[in-house]
Coordinates of C-alpha atoms and ligand atoms in Angstrom, one line a residue:
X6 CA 155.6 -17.3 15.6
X7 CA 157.3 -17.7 12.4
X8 CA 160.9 -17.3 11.7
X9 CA 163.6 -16.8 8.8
X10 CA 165.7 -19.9 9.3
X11 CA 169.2 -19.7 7.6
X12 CA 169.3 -23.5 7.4
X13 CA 166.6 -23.9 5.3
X14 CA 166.2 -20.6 3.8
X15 CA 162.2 -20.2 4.5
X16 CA 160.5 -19.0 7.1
X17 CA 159.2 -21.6 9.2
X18 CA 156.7 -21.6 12.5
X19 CA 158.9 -22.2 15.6
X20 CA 158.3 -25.4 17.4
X21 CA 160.6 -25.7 20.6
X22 CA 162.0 -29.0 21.2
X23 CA 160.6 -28.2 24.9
X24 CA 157.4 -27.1 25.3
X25 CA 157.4 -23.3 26.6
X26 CA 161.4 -23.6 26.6
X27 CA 164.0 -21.6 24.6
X28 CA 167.4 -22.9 24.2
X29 CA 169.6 -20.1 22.7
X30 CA 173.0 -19.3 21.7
X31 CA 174.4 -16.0 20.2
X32 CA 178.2 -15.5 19.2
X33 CA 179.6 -12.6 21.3
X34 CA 182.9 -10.3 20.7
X35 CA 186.2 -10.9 20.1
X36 CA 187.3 -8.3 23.1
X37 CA 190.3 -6.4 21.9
X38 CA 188.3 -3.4 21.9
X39 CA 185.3 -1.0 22.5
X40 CA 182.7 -2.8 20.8
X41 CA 181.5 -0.7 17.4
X42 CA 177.9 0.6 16.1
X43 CA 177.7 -3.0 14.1
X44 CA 178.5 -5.1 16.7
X45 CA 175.6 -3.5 18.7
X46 CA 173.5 -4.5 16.3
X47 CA 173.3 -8.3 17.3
X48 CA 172.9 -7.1 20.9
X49 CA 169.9 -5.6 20.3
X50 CA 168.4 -7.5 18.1
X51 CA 168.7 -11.1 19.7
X52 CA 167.6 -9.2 23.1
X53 CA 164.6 -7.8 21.6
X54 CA 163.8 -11.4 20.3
X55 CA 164.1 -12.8 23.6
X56 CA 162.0 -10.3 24.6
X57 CA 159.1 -11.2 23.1
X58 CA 159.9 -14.8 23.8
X59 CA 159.3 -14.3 27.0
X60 CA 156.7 -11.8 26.6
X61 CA 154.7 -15.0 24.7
X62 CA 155.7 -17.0 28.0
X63 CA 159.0 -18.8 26.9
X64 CA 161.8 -19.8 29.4
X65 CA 164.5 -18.6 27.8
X66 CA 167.9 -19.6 28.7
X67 CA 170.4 -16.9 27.2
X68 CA 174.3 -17.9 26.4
X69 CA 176.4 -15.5 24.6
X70 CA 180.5 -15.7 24.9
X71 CA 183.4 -13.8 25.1
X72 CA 185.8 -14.9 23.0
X73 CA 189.0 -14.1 24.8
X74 CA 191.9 -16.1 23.2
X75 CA 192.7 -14.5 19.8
X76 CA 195.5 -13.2 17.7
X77 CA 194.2 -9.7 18.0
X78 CA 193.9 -9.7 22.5
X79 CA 197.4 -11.0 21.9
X80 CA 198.7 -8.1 19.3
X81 CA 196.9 -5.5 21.2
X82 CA 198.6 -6.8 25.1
X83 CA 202.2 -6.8 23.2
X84 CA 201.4 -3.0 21.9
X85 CA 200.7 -2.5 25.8
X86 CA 203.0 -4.2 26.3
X87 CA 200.8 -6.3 29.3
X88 CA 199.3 -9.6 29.0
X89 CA 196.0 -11.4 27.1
X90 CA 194.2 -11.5 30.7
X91 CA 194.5 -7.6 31.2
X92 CA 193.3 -6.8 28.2
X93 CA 190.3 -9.2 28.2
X94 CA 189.7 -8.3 31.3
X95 CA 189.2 -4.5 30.5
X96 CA 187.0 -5.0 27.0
X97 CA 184.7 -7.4 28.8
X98 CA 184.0 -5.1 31.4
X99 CA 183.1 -2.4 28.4
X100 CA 181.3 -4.6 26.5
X101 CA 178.8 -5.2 29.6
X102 CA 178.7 -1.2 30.1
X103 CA 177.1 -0.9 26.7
X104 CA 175.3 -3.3 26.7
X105 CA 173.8 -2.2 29.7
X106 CA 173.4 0.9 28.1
X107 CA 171.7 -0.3 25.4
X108 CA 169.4 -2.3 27.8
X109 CA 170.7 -5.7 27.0
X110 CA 169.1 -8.5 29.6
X111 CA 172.0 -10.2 31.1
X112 CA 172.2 -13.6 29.6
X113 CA 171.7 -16.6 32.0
X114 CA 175.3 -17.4 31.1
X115 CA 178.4 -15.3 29.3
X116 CA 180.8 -18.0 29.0
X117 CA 184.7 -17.2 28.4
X118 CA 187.0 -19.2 26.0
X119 CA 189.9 -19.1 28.8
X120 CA 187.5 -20.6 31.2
X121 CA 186.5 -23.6 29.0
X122 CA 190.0 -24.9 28.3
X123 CA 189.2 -28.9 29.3
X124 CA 185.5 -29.1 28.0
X125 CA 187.1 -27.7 24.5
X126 CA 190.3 -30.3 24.7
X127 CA 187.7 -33.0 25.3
X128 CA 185.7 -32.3 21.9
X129 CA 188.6 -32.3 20.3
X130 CA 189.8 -35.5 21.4
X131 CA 186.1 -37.0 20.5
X132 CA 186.4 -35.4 17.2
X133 CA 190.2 -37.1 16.5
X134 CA 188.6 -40.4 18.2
X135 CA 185.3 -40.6 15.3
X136 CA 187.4 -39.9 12.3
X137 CA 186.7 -36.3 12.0
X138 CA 189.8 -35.0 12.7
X139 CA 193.8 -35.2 12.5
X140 CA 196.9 -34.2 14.2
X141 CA 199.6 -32.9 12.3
X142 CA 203.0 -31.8 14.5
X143 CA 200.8 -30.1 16.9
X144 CA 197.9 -29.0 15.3
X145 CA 194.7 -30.7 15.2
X146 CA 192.8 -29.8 12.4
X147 CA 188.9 -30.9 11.3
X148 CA 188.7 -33.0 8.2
X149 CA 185.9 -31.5 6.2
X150 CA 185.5 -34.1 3.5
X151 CA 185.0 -36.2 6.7
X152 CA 181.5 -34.3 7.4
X153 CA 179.3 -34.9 4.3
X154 CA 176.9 -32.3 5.2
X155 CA 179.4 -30.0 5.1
X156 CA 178.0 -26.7 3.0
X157 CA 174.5 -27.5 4.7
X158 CA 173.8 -24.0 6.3
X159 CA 175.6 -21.5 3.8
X160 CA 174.6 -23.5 0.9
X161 CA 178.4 -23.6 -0.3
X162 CA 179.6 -27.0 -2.1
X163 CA 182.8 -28.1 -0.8
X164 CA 184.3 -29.0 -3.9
X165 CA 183.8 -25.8 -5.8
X166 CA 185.2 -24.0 -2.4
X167 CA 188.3 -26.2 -2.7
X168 CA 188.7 -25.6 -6.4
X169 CA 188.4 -21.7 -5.8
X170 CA 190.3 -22.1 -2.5
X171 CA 191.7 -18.0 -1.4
X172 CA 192.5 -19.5 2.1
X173 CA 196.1 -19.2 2.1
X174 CA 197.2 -23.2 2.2
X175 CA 198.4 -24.9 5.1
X176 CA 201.1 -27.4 3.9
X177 CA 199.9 -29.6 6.8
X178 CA 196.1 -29.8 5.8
X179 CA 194.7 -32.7 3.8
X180 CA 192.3 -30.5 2.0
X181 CA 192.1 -26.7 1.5
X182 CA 188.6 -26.0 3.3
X183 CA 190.3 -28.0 6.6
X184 CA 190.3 -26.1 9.4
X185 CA 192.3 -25.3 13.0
X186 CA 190.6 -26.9 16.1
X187 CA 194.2 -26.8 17.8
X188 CA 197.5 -24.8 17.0
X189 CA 200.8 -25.1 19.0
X190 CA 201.8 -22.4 20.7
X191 CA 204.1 -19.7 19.5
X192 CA 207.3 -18.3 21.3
X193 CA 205.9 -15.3 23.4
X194 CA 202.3 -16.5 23.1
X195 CA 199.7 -17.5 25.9
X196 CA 199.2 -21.5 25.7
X197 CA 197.4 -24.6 27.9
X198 CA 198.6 -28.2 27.9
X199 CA 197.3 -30.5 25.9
X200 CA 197.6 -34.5 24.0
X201 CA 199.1 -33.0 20.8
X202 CA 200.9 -30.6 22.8
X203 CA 201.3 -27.0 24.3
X204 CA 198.9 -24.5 22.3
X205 CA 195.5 -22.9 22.4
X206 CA 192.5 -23.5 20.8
X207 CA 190.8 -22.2 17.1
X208 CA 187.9 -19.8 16.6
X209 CA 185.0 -22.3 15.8
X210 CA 185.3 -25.0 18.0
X211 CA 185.0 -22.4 21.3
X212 CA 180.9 -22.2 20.9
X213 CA 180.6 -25.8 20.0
X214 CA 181.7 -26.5 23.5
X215 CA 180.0 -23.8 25.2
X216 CA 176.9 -24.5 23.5
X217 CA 176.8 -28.0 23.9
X218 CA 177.9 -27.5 28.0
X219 CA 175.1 -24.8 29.0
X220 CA 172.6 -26.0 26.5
X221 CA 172.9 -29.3 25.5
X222 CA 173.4 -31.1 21.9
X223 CA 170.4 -29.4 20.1
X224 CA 169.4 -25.8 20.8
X225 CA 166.6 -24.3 19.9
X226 CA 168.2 -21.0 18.2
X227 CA 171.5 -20.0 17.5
X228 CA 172.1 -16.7 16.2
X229 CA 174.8 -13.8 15.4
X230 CA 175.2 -11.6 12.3
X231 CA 175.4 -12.6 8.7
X232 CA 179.1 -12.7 8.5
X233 CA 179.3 -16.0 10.5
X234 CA 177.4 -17.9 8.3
X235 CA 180.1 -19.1 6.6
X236 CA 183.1 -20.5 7.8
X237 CA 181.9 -20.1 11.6
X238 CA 178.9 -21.4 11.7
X239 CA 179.1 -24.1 9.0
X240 CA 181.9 -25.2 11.0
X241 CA 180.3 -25.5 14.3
X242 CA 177.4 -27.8 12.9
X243 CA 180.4 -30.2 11.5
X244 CA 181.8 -29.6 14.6
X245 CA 178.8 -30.0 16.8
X246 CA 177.0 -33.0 14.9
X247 CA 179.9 -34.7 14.1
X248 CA 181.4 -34.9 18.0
X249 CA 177.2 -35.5 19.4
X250 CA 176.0 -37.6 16.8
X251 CA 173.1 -35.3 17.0
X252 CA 171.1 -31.9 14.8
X253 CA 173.1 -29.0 16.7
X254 CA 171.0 -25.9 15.9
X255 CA 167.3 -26.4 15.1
X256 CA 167.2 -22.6 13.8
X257 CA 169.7 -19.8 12.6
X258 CA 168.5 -16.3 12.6
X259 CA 171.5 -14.0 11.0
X260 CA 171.6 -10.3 11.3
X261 CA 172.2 -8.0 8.4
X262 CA 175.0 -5.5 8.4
X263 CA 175.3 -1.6 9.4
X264 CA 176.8 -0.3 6.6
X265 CA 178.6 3.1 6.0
X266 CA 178.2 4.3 2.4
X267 CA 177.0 0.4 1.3
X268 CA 179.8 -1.4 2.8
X269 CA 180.0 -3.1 6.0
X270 CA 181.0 -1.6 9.1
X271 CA 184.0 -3.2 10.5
X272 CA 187.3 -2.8 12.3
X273 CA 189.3 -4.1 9.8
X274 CA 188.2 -1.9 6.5
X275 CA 188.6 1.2 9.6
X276 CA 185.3 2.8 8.8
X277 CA 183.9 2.3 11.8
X278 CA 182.1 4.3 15.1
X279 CA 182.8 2.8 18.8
X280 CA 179.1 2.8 20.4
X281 CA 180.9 4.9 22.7
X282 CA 181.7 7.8 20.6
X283 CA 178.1 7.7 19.4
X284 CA 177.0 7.8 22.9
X285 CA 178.8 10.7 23.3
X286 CA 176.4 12.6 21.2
X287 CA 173.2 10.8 21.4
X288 CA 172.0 8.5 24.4
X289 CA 171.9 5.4 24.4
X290 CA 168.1 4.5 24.2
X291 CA 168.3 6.3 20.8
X292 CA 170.8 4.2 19.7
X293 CA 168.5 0.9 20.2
X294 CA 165.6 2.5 18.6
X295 CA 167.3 3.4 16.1
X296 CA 168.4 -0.4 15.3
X297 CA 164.7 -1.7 16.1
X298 CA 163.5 0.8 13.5
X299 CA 164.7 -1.8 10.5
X300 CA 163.8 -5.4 10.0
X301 CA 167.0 -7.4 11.3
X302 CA 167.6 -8.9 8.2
X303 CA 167.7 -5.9 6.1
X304 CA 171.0 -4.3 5.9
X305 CA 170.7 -0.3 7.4
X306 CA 173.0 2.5 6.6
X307 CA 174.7 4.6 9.7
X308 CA 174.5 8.1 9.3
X309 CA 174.0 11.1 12.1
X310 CA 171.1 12.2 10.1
X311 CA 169.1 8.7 10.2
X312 CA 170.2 8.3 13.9
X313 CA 169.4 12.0 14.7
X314 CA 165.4 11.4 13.0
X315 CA 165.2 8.0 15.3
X316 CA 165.8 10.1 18.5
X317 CA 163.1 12.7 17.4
X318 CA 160.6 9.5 17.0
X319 CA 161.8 8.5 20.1
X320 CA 161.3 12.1 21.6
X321 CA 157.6 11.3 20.4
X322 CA 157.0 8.2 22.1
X323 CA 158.5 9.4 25.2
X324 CA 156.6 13.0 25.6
X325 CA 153.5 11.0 25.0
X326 CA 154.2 9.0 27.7
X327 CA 154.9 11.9 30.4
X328 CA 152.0 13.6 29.6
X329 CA 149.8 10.2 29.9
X330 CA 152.3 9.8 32.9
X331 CA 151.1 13.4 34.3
X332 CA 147.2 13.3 33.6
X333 CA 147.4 9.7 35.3
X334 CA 148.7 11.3 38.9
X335 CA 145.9 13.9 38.7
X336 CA 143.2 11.6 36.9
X337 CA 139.5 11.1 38.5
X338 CA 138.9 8.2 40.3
X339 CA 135.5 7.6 38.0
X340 CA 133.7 5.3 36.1
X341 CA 135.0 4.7 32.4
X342 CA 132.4 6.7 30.5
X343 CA 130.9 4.5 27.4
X344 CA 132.9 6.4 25.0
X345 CA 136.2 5.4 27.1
X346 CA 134.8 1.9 27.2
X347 CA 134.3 2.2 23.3
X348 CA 137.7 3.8 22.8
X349 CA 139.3 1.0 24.8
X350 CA 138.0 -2.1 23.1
X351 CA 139.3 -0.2 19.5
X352 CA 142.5 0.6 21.6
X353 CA 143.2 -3.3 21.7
X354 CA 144.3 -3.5 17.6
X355 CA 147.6 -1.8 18.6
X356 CA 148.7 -4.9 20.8
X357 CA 147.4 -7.0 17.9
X358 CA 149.3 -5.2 15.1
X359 CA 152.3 -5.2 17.2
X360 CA 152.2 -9.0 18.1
X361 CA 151.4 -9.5 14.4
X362 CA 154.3 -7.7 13.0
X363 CA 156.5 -9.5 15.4
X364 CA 155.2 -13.0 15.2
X365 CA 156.0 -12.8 11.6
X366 CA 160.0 -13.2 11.2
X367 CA 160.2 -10.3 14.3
X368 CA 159.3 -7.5 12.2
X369 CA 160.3 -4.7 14.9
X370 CA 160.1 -1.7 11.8
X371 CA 156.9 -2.4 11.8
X372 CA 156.5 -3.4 15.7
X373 CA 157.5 0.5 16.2
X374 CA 154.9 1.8 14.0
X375 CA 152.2 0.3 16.1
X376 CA 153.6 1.9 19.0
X377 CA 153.7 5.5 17.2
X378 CA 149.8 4.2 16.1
X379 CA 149.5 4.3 20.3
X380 CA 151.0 7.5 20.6
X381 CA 148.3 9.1 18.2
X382 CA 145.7 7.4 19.7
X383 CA 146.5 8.4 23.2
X384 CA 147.5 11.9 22.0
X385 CA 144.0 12.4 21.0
X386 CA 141.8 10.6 23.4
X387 CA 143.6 11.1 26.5
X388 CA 142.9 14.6 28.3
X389 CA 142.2 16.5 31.5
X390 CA 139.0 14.6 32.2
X391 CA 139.8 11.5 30.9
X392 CA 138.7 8.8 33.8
X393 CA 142.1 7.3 35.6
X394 CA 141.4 3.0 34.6
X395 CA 141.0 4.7 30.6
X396 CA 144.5 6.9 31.1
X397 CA 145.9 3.4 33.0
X398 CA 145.2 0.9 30.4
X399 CA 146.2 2.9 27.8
X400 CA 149.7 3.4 29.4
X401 CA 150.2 0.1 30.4
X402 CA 149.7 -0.9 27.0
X403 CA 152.1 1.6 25.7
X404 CA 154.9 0.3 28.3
X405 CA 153.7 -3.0 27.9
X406 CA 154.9 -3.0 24.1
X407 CA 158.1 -0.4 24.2
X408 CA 159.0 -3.3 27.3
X409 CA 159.6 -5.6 24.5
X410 CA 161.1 -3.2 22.7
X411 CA 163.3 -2.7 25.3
X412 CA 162.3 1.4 25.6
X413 CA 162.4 2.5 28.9
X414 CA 160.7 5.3 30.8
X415 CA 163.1 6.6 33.3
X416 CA 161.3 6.7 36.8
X417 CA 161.0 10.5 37.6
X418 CA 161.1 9.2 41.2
X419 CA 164.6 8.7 40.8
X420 CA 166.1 11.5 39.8
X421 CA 167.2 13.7 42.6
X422 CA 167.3 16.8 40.8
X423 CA 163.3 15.8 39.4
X424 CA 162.7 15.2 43.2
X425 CA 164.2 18.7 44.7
X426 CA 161.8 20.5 41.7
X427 CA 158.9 18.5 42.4
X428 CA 159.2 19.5 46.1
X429 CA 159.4 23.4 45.2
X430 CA 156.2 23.1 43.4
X431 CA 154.6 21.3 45.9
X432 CA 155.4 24.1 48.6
X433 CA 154.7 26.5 46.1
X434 CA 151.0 25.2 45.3
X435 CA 151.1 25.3 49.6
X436 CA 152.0 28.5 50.0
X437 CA 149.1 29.8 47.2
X438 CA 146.6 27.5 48.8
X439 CA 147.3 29.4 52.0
X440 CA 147.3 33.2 49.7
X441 CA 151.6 33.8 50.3
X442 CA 151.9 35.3 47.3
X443 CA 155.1 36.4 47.8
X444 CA 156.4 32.9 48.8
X445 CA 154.5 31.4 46.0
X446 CA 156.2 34.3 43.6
X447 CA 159.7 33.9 44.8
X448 CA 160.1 29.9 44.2
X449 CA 158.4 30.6 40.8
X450 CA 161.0 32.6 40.5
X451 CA 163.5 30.5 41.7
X452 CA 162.8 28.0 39.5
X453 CA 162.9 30.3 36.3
X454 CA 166.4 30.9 36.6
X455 CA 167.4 27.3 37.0
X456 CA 165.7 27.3 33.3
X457 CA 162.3 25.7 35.0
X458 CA 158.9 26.9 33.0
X459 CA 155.4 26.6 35.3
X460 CA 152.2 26.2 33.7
X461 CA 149.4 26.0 36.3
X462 CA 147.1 23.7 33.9
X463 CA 143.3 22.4 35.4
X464 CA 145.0 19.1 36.4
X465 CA 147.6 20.6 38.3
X466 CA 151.1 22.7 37.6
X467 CA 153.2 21.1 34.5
X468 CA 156.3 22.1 34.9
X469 CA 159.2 21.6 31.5
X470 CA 162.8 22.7 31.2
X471 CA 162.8 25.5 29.0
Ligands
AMP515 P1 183.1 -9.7 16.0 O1 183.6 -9.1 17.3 O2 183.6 -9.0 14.8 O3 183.2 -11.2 15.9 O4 181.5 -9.3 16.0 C1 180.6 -9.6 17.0 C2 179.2 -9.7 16.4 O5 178.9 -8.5 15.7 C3 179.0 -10.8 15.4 O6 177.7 -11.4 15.6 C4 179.1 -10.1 14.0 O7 178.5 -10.8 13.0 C5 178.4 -8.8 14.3 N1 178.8 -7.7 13.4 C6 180.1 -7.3 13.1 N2 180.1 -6.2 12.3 C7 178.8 -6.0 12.0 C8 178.1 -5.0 11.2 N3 178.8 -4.0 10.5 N4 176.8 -5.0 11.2 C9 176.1 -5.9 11.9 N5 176.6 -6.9 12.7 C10 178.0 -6.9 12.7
ZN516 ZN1 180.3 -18.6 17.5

């Protein structure tokens, strides 16, 4: 398996520091709000890559956090006029309905800034205690001329960032590129107690902690999109390996951006979709496919016409499957014949292209076009007499991979209204067995106006809504 690592720009093959174990951290939401067609992104992308982690058979243990302390939770409870907690509170619970939606595994642990408050003050006093950083009337602030790696991941040089410095300058910093690991608290504002005083913590040093206390001091993979390469990221390794003495992240895997018209979706610039308006209009599932139709790294442009011609592939992949899905229940019970058996061993390249695409840098655009190779393949091989094992393995296979993908075949068994049909055609297929043509006649009937279509077919009745 070979990945893109940020660190040292290359692609590299993945070694785990444990065998068969995946460490891995990804930055979650600030949760002021519904969570928007970008922020998705990372959510699917990082699940699908666990995915196949643990489809190669990797342990993977998942952390992604909340950040729920922030200027913007705070402007948004005052406009409510409520507090931080209610309106953390609410967005979390939102951001697990999506990405529920979007078939997101839960992650072993979603960690929340408010929860970590003594694990985070400790760091900070580690960090004060080696040199790396200062306190200055309340704030603690980390002294990046103290890290000489600093720059390491984005590539920046510290002394050309200071000379170009845009950050707004803190009279109480040493050095322009310094940054917050502690402010003191503002009139009105939520704070926790601490050595330099009443306050609450900055933006970086919150998944320093949390990695370092559900994973340990190296990880395997920490991830998130492109925009935290620098500062966040750069700051948690000076954060990270300056507090453990240790490498922090053995590899960073960076998400491009959704873009609307070339430029980057975000809340700030306005020009952004809430996943729940889209899901308004399209479902969900299309949604994810339509992010696992580019290469992660690439940057992909939202528009209702790309997203509209991702459901129709998706449409594709999941007729094939219920009519593989329908031919299965009435299959034969017979021996494979030798062309089956021929068929099958050629049927064995999809897996192969799939896992190839994959193992190199997670290449899920072209990951899906193995699966629509399937779908051919199965369109033209499988038929009424096809043997059941040949119609099996070829649907397993076809789960097996959109599993990964994280494409789901809703059970048909579930769905009461499927059920109550189902029924009527069985009674129906009764009541012609035993000649009542009439009875037979009237539920066909029946059935037509609830916009049901029959089609008595050799392997039984297919039934469709019209
Ligand atoms: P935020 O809540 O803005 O910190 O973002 C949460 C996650 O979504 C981070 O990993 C961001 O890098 C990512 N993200 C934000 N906007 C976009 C976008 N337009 N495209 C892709 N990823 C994004
Ligand atoms: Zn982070």
């Amino acid at each position: 398996m070979k990945l893109y690592n940020t660190l040292t720009k290359q692609k590299e093959e993945f070694v785990p520091l444990e065998e068969n174990k995946i460490k891995m951290y990804v930055c979650g939401p600030t949760v002021y709000d519904y969570i928007h067609i970008g922020n998705a992104r990372p959510y699917v992308i990082f699940d699908t890559i666990r995915r196949y982690m643990e489809y190669k058979g990797y342990e993977v243990t998942y952390v992604q956090n909340f950040t729920d302390v922030d200027d913007k939770i705070i402007k948004r409870a005052n406009e409510e006029n409520t507090d931080m907690n209610t309106i953390s509170e609410r967005y979390i619970k939102e951001a697990l309905t999506d990405a529920e939606g979007l078939n997101v595994k839960k992650s072993t642990y979603n960690p929340r800034v408010t929860q970590e408050m003594d694990s985070i003050i400790d760091m900070i006093q580690t960090l004060i205690d080696k040199g790396n950083a200062y306190v200055v009337d309340g704030s603690v602030f980390y002294d990046t001329k103290s890290f000489k790696d600093y720059g390491k991941l984005s590539g920046k040089n510290i002394d050309e960032l200071e000379a170009g410095a845009r950050i707004k300058v803190d009279e109480n910093k040493k050095n322009p590129m310094d940054f917050v690991l502690w402010k003191p608290k503002k009139p009105g504002e939520p704070f926790w107690k601490s050595p330099w005083g009443d306050g609450r913590p900055g933006w970086h040093i919150e998944c320093s902690v949390m990695a370092k206390k559900y994973l340990g001091d190296t990880i395997d993979i920490h991830a998130g999109g492109e925009d935290l390469i620098f500062p966040h990221h750069e700051n948690e390794i000076a954060q990270s390996e300056a507090a453990n003495g240790k490498q922090f992240a053995r590899y960073w895997l960076h998400n491009g951006f959704i873009n609307i018209d070339n430029e980057k979706m975000s809340k700030s610039k306005g020009n952004f979709f809430t996943l729940r308006e889209i899901v308004s209009e399209v479902a969900y599932d299309v949604i994810r496919f339509f992010i696992v139709s580019g290469h992660y790294r690439s940057p992909i442009n939202f528009s209702r016409e790309l997203v509209y011609a991702a459901g129709n592939g998706l449409d594709r992949i999941k007729n094939c499957h219920k009519n593989i899905s329908f031919i299965l229940k009435n299959a034969e019970n017979k021996d494979m014949s030798e062309e089956e058996k021929t068929l099958l061993l050629n049927s064995d390249k999809f897996r192969i292209m799939f896992e190839t695409a994959m193992d190199d840098d997670f290449n899920t655009a072209d990951a899906v076009t193995a699966v629509f190779e399937i779908v051919k393949f199965a369109n033209v091989t499988i038929n009424e007499n096809s043997s059941k094992a040949f119609v099996e393995s070829i649907l397993n296979e076809l789960e097996s991979l959109c599993d990964i993908l994280g494409i789901k075949f809703t059970d048909v068994q579930a769905d009461p209204e499927t059920q109550e049909i189902e029924a009527l055609i069985e009674e129906r297929q009764l009541a012609r067995k035993n000649k009542d043509w009439a009875k037979a006649d009237k539920i066909r009937d029946e059935l037509k106006q609830r916009g049901i279509i029959l089609e008595d077919t050799p392997s039984g009745v297919r039934w469709s809504r019209g």
